[in-house]
Short mmCIF file of C-alpha atoms in Angstrom, two decimals:
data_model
loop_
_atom_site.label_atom_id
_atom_site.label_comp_id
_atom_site.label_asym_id
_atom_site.label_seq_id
_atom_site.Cartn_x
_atom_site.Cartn_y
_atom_site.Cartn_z
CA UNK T 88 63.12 -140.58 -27.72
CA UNK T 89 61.11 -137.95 -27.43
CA UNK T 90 62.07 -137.27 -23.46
CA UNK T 91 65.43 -137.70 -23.77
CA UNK T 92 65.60 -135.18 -26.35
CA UNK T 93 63.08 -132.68 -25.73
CA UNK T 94 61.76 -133.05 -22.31
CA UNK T 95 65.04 -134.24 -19.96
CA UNK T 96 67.18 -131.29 -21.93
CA UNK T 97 65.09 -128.43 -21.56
CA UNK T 98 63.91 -129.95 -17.52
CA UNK T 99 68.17 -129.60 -17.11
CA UNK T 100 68.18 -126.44 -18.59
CA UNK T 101 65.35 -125.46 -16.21
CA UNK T 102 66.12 -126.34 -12.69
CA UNK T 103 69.90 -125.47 -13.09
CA UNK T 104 68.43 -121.77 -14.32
CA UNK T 105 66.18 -121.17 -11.50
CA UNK T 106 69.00 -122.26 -9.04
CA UNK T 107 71.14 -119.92 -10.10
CA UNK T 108 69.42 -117.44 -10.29
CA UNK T 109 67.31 -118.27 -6.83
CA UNK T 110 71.56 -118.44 -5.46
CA UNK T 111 72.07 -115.06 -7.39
CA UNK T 112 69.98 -113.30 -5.54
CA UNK T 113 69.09 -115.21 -1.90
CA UNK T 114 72.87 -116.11 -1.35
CA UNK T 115 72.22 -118.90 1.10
CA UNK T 116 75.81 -118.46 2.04
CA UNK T 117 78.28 -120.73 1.84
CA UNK T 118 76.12 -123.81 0.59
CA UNK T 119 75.03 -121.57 -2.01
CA UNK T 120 78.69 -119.97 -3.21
CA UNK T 121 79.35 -124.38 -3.48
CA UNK T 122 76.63 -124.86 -5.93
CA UNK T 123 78.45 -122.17 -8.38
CA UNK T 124 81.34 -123.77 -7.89
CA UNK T 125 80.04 -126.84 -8.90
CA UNK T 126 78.70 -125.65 -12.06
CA UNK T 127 81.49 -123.82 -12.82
CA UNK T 128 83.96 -126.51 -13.22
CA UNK T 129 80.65 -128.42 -14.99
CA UNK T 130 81.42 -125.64 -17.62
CA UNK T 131 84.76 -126.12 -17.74
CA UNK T 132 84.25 -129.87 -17.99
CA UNK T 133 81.93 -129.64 -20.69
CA UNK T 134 84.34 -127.65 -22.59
CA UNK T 135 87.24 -129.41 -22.21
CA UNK T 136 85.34 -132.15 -23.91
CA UNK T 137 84.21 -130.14 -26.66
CA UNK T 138 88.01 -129.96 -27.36
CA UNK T 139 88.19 -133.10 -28.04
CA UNK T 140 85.27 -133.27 -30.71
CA UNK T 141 86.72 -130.49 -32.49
CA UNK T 142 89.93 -132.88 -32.59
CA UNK T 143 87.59 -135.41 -33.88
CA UNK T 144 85.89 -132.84 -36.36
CA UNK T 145 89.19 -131.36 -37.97
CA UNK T 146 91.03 -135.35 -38.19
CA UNK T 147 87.61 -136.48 -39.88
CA UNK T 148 87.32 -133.51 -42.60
CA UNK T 149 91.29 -133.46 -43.62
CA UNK T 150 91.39 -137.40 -43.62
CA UNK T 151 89.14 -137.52 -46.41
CA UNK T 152 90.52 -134.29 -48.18
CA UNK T 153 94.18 -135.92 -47.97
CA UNK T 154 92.59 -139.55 -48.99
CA UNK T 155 90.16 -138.04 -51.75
CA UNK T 156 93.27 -135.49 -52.71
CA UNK T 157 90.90 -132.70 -53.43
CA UNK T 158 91.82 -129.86 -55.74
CA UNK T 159 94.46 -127.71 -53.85
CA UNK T 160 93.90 -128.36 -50.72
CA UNK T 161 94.89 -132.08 -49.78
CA UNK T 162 98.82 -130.87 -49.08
CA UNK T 163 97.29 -128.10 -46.22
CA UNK T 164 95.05 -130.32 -44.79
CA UNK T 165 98.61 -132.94 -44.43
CA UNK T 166 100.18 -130.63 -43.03
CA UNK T 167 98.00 -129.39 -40.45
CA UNK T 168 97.58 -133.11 -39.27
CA UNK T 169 101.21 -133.52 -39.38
CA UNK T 170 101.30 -130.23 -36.83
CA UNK T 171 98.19 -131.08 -34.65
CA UNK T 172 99.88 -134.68 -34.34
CA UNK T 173 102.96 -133.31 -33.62
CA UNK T 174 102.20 -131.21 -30.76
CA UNK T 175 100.15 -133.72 -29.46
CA UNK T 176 102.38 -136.17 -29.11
CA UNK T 177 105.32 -133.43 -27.91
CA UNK T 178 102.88 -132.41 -25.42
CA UNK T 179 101.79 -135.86 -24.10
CA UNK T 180 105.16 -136.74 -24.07
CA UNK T 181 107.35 -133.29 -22.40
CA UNK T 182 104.43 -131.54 -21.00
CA UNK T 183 103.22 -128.68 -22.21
CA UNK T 184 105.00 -126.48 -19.76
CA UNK T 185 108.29 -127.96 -21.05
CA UNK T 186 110.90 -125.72 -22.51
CA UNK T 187 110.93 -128.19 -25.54
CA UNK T 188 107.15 -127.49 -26.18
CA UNK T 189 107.05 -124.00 -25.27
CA UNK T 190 110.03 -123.35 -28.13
CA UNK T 191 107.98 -125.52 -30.46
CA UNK T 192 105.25 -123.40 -29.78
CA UNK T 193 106.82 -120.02 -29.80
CA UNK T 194 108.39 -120.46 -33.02
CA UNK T 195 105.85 -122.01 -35.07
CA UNK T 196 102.48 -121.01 -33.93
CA UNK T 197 103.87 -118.24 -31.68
CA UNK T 198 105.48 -116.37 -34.40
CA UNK T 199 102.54 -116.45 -37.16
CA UNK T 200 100.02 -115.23 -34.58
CA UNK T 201 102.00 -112.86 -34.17
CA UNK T 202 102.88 -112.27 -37.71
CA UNK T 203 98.92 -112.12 -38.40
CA UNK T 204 97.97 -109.92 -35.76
CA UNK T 205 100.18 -107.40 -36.75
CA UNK T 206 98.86 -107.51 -40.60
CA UNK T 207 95.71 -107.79 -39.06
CA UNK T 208 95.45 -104.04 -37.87
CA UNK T 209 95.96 -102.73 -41.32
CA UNK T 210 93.64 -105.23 -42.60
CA UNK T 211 90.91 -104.38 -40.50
CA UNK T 212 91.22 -100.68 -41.71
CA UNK T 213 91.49 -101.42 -44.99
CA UNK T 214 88.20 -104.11 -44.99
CA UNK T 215 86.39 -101.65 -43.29
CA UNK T 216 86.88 -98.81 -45.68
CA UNK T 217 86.22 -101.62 -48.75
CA UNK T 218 82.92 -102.53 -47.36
CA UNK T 219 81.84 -99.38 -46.00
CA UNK T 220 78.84 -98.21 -48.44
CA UNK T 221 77.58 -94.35 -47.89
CA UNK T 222 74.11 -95.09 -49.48
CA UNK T 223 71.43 -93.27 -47.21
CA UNK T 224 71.75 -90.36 -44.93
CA UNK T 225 72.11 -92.59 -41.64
CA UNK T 226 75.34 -93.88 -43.68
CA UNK T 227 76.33 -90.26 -43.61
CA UNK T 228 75.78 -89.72 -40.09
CA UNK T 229 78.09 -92.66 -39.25
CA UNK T 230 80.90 -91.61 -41.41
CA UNK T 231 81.00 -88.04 -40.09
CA UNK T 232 80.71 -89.68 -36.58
CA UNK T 233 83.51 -91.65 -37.35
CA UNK T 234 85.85 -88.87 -39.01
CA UNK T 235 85.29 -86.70 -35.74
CA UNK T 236 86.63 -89.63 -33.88
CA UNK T 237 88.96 -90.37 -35.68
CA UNK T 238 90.82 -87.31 -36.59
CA UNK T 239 89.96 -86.13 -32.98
CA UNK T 240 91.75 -88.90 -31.52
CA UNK T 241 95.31 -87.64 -33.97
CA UNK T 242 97.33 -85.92 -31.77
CA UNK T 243 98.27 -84.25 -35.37
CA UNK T 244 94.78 -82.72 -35.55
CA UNK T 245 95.10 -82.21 -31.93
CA UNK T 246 98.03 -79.78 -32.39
CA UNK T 247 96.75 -78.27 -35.51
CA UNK T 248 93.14 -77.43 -34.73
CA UNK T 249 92.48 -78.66 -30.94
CA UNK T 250 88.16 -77.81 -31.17
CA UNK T 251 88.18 -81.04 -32.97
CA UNK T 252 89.34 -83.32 -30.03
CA UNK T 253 87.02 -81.04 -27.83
CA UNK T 254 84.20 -82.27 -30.21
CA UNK T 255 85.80 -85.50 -30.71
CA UNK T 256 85.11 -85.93 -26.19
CA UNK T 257 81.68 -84.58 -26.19
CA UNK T 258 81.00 -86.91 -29.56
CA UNK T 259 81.85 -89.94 -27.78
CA UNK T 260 80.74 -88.35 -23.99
CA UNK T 261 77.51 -87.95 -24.90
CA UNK T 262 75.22 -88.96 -27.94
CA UNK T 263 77.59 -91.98 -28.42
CA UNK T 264 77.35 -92.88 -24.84
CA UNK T 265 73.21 -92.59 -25.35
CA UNK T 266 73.67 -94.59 -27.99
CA UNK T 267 74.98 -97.32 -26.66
CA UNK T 268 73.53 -97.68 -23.54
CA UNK T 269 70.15 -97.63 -25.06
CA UNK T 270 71.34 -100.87 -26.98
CA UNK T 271 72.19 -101.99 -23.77
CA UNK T 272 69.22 -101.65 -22.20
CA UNK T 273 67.38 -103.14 -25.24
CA UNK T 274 69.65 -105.71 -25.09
CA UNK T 275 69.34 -106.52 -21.83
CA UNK T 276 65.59 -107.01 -22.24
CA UNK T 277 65.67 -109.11 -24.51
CA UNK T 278 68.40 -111.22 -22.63
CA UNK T 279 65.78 -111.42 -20.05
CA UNK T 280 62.75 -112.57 -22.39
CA UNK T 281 64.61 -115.14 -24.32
CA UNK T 282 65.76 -116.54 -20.24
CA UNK T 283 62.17 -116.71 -19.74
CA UNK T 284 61.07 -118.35 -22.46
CA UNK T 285 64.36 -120.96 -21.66
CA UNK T 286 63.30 -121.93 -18.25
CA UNK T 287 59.80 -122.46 -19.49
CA UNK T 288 60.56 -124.66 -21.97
CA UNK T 289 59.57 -122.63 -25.13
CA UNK T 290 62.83 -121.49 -26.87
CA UNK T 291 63.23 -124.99 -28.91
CA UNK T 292 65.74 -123.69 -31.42
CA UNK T 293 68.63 -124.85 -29.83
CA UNK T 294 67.21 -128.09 -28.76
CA UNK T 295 67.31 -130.66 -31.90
CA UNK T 296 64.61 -133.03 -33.66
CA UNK T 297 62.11 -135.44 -31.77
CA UNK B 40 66.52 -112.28 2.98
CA UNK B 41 67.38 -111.02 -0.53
CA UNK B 42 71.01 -110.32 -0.84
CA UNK B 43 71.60 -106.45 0.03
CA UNK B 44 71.92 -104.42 -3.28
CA UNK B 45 70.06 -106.71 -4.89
CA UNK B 46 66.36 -105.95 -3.84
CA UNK B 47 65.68 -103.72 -7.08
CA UNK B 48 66.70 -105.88 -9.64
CA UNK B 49 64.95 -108.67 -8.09
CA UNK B 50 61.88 -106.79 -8.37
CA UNK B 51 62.81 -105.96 -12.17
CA UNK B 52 63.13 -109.56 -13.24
CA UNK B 53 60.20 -110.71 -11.39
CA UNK B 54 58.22 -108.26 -12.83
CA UNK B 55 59.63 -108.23 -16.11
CA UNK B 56 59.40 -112.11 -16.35
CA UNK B 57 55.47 -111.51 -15.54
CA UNK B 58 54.76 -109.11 -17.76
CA UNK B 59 56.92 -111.26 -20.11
CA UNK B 60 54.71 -114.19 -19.69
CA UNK B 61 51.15 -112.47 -19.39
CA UNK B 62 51.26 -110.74 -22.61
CA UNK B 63 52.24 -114.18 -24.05
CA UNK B 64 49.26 -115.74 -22.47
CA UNK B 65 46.61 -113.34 -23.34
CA UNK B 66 48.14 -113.72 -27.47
CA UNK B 67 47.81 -117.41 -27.08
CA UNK B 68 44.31 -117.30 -26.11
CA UNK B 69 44.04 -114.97 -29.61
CA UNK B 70 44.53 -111.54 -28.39
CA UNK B 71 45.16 -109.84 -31.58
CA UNK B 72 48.52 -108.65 -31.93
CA UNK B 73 50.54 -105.59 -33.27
CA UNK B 74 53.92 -106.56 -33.96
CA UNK B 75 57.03 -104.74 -35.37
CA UNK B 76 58.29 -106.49 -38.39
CA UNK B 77 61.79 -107.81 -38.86
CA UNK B 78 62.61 -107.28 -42.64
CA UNK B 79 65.64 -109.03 -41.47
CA UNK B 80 64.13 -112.01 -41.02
CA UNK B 81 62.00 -111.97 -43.87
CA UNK B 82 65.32 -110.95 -45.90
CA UNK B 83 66.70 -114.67 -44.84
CA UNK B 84 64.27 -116.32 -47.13
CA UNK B 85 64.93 -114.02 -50.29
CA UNK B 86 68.87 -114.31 -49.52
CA UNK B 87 68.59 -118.19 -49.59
CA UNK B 88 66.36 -117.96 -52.71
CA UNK B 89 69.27 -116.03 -54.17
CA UNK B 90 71.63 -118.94 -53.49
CA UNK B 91 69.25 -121.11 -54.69
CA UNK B 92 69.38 -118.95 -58.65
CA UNK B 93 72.97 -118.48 -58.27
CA UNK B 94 73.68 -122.38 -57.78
CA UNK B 95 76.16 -121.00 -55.07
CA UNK B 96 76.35 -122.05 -51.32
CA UNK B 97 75.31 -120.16 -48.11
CA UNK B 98 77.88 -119.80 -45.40
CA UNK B 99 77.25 -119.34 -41.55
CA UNK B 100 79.54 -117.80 -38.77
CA UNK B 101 77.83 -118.29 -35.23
CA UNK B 102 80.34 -115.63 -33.47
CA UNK B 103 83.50 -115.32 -31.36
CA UNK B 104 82.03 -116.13 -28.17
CA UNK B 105 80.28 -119.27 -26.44
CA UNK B 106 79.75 -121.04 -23.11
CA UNK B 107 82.66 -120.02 -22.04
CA UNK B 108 82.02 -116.51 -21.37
CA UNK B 109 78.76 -117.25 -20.32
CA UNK B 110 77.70 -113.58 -20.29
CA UNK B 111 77.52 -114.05 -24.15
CA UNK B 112 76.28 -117.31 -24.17
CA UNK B 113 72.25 -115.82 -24.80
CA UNK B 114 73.51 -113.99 -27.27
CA UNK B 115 75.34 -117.29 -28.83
CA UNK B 116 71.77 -119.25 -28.02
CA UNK B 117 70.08 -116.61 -30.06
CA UNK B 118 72.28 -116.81 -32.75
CA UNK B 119 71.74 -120.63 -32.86
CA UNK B 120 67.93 -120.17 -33.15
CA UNK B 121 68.41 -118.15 -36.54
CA UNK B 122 71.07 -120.66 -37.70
CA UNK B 123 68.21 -123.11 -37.45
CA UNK B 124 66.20 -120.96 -39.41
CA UNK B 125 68.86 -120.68 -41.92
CA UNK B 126 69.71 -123.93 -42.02
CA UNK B 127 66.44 -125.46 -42.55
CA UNK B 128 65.47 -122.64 -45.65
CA UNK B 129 68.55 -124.29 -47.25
CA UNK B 130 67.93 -127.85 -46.80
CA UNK B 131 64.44 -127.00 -47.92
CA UNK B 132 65.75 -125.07 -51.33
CA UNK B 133 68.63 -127.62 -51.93
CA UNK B 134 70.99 -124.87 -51.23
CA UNK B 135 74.64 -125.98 -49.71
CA UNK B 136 75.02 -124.73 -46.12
CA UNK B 137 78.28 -124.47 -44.34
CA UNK B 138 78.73 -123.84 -40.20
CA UNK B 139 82.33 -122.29 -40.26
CA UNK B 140 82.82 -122.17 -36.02
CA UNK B 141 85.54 -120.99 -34.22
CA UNK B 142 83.94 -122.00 -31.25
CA UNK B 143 84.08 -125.75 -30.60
CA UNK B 144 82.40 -126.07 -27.48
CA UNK B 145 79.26 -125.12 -29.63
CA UNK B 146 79.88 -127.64 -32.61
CA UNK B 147 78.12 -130.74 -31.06
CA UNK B 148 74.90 -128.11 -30.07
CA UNK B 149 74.80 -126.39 -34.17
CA UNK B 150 75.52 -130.11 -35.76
CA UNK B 151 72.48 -131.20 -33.91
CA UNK B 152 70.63 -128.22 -34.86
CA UNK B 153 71.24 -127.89 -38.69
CA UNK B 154 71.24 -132.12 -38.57
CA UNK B 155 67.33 -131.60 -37.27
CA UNK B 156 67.01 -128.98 -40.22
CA UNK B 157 67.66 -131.22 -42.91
CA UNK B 158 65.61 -134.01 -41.14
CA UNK B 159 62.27 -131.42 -40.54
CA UNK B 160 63.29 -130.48 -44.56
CA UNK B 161 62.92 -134.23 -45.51
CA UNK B 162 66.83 -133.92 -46.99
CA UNK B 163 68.47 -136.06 -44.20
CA UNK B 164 70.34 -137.78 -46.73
CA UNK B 165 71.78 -134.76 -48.09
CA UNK B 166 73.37 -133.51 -44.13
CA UNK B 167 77.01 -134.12 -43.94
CA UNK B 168 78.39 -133.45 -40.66
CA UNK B 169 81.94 -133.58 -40.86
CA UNK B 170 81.73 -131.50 -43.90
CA UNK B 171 79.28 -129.36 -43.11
CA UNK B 172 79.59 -128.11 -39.64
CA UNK B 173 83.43 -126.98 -39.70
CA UNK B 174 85.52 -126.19 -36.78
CA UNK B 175 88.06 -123.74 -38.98
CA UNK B 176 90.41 -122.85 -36.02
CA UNK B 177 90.51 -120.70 -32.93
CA UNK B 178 91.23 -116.99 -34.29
CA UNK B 179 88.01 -115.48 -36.63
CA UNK B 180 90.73 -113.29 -38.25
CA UNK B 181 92.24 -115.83 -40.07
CA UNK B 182 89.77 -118.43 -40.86
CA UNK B 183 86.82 -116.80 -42.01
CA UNK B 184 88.11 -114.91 -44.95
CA UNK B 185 89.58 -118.20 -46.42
CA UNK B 186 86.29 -120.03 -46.04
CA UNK B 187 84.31 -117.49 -47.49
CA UNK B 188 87.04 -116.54 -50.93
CA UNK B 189 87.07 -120.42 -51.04
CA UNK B 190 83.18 -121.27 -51.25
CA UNK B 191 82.12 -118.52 -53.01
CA UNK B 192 79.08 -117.94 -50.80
CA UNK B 193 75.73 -116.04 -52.34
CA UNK B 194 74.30 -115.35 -49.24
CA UNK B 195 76.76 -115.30 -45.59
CA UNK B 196 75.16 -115.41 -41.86
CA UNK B 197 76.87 -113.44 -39.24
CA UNK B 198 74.41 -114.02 -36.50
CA UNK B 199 76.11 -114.31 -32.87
CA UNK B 200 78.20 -112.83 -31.07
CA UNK B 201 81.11 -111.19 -32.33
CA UNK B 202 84.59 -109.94 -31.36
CA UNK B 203 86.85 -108.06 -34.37
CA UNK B 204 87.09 -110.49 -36.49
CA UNK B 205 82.86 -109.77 -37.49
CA UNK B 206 84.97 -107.71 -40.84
CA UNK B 207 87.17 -110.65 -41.81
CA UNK B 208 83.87 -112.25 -42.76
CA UNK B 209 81.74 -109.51 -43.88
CA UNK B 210 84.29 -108.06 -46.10
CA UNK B 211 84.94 -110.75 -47.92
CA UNK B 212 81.61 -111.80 -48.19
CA UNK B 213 81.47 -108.08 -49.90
CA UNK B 214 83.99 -108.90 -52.38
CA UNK B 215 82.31 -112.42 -53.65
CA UNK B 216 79.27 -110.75 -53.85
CA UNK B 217 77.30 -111.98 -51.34
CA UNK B 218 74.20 -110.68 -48.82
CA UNK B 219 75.36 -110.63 -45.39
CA UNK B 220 72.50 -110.43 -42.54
CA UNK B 221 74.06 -110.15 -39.42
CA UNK B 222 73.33 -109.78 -35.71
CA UNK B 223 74.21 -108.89 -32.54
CA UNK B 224 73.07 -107.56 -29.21
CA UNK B 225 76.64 -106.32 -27.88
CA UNK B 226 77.98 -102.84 -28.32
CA UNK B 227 81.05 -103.53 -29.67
CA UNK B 228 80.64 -104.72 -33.24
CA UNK B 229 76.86 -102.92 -34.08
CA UNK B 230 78.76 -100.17 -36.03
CA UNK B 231 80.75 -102.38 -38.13
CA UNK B 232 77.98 -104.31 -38.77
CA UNK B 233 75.66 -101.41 -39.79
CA UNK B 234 78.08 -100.47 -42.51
CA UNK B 235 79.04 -103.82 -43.99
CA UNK B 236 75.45 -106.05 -43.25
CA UNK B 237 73.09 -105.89 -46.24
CA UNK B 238 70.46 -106.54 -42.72
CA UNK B 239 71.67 -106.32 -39.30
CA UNK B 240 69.83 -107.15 -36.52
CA UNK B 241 70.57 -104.73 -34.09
CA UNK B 242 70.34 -105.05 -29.90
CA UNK B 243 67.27 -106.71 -28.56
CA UNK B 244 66.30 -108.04 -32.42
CA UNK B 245 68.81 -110.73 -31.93
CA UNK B 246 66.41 -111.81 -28.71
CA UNK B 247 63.71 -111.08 -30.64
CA UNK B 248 64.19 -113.18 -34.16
CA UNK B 249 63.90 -116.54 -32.73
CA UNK B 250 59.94 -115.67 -31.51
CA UNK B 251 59.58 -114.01 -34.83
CA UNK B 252 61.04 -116.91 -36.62
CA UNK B 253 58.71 -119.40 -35.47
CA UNK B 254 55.17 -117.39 -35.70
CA UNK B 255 53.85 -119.05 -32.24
CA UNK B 256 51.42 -116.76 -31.14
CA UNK B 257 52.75 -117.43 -27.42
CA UNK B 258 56.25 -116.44 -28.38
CA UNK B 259 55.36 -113.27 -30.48
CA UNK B 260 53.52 -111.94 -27.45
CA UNK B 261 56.51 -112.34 -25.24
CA UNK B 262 58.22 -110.28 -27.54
CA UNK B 263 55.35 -107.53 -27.46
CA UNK B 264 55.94 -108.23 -23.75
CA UNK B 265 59.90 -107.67 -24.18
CA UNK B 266 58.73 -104.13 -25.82
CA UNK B 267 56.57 -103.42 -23.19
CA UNK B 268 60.05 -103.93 -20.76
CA UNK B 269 61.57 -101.55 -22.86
CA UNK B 270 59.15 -98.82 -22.33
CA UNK B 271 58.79 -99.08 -18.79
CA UNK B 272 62.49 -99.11 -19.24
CA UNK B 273 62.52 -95.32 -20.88
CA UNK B 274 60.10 -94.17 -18.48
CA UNK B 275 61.99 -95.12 -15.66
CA UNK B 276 64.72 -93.00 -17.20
CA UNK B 277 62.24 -90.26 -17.89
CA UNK B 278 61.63 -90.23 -14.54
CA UNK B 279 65.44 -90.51 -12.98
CA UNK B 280 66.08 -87.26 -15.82
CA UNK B 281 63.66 -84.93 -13.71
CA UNK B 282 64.11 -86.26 -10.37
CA UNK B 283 68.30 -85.67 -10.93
CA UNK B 284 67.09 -82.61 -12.62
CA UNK B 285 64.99 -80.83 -9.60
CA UNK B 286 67.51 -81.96 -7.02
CA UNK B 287 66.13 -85.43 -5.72
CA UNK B 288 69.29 -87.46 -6.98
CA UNK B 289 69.43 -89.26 -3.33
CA UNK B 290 65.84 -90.47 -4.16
CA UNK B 291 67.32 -92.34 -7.22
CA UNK B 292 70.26 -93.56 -5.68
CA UNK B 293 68.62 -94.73 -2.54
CA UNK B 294 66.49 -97.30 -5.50
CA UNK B 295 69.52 -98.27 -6.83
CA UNK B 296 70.65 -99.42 -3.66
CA UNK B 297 68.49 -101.40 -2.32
#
């Protein structure tokens, strides 16, 4: 049991690393740009399928909510399998580059995506401000960074008193820019640690039980 | 031989990856170690033990992004490491633990992760899959918040990596009144998270966590190794200041180039 979930998964995880990163940087020309290709479409494969467990995952959980009829929720979970079913079946059946499935999907799912992206913007706003707590003077620091930027950025402010959008440039020019790319950096790092300890075989989190 | 351009960072990774390594070594043969502490980590256990006297569940978002944009996908790995953490912490304390994913591709990977939890915990019986690990739709912006006003969460995990929609989890974790720890090691979302997070885990402490998580003395010291990285890292910038500074820029970007 033991090799087939330990040993063969993080052996995989291993040679496919070092090739990749041996083709990264040695080329070896066109034999080399084949093996990305390869793995590539592996990827894609692998998350096609995926798709299909989450199908599995959603019909499993909203079965047993409709067949248990929990509290509030069984006539949702109906009719999302009434949808999902739908537009499987429409699809399997018209294509899903059909005009019958592309209405379907432009004025069901097409229009509340829409609906919710839109809300969305003044949501984020407003969740932000709700959760934003000014307890310690680094809290400060943020907010003040964030009022230059913000304000700097109004083309109100702009007209009214234009050294703000001067400071509002240099604010995100220069110590912002600092900022970040020393989280980049960091975070690069540690990209590069956790890849070693990968290929080696010692990062066991996301492999499972024995 | 090397591809052209590509010399330098070759000789950063190898080198890296060494030092990396070595200073993992020379801690597993008992080389005492001086470690930076991660109160975020330690925060995990006191935010489950907080579910645990509240009698109310704990709630985990792995992040926007997975294998499919595989320059995330460490960041998504790293995140799964602390969800086993997590996981396990609440299978030991009898604490309910939810997966709400966007992602799917990463469902089969976290059900087999939080599955071995429970089993390492000795509370197999208790792991329910379907229920447990939920795929709750492909936009973060509209399926978090309902999760979370819905469960009523005492402590909620925001560990991955995250697009916008990190705030339509954090915020109303916020108004149930629950601890968020969070993490990630992209720019984008570290300021949201540094006002809304109870703990974040900020850059490189993603990276970090899992090696702190687990206490092997091989791992912690390639995490001292990953700091030593870093300061090489700053010197090297040191350096580039004062040679662009004195006038030898073409002495930085002839590096760069090779």
């Amino acid at each position: 049991m033991s090799i087939y979930r330990r040993s063969l998964p993080i052996t995989i995880t291993a040679i496919l690393a070092t090739l990749l990163i041996v083709q990264y940087f040695f080329g070896f020309g066109n034999a080399g740009k084949s093996l990305v290709t390869v793995f590539s479409n592996w990827n894609v494969i692998l998350y096609t399928m995926a798709t299909a467990l989450g199908l599995i995952n959603l019909s499993v959980i909203h079965s047993r909510r409709i067949i248990n009829k929990s509290s509030g929720q069984w006539p949702y979970s109906l009719l999302l399998l009434i949808t999902m079913i739908s537009f499987i079946f429409i699809g399997l059946v018209y294509r899903p580059e059909s005009e019958t499935y592309e209405w379907l999907y432009m004025t069901t799912l097409g229009s509340i995506t829409t609906a919710v992206y839109a809300t969305a913007v003044l949501l984020m706003a407003s969740a932000t401000y709700r959760a934003f707590r000014v307890r310690t003077w680094r809290s400060w620091v943020l907010l003040i960074g964030f009022l230059i930027v913000t304000l700097g950025n109004s083309s109100m402010i702009e007209a009214i008193f234009p050294p703000l959008t001067d400071l509002q440039r240099w604010y995100v020019a220069t110590p912002n820019m600092a900022g970040q790319r020393a989280i980049l950096i960091g975070g690069a790092v540690g990209a590069i640690s956790l890849g070693i300890r990968t290929i080696i075989g010692k990062e066991r989190g996301v492999i499972g039980a024995d | 031989m090397i591809v052209e351009g590509q010399q330098f960072p070759f000789v950063i990774l190898v080198l890296f990856w060494g030092l990396v390594v070595y200073v993992g070594w020379t801690a597993s043969k008992g080389k005492p170690l001086q470690l930076r502490r991660l109160v975020q980590i330690d925060a995990i256990d006191e935010a489950v033990g907080r579910c645990a006297e509240m009698g109310r569940p704990c709630v985990h978002f792995p992040g926007s992004y997975s294998t499919a944009q595989k320059a995330w996908l460490t960041v998504a790995l790293a995140g799964i490491n602390c969800l086993r953490h997590v996981s396990y912490q609440c299978a030991t304390a009898g604490v309910p633990f939810y997966v709400g994913s966007i992602t799917l591709d990463l469902i089969p990977l976290m059900d087999d992760v939080v599955r071995s939890s429970y089993l390492e915990a000795g509370h197999i019986d208790d792991y329910d899959s379907a229920e447990q690990i939920r795929y709750i739709g492909s936009s973060g912006q509209t399926s978090q918040a309902p999760m979370v006003l819905r469960l009523k969460p005492a402590y909620v995990s925001m560990i991955g990596s995250y697009s916008s929609d990190f705030i339509f989890g954090a915020e109303p974790a916020k108004r149930v009144g629950a601890v968020v720890i969070s993490g990630d090691a992209r720019m984008s979302q570290q300021a949201t998270m540094a006002v809304t997070s109870d703990y974040f885990l900020c850059g490189e402490e993603v990276y970090a966590a899992s090696a702190y998580i687990t206490k092997d003395p091989l791992l912690l010291g390639q995490v001292v190794g990953q700091d030593f990285c870093e300061f090489i890292f700053i010197l090297m910038l040191i350096v580039g200041f004062i040679l662009s500074g004195i006038g030898f820029e073409n002495v930085i970007n002839t590096l760069l180039s090779i």
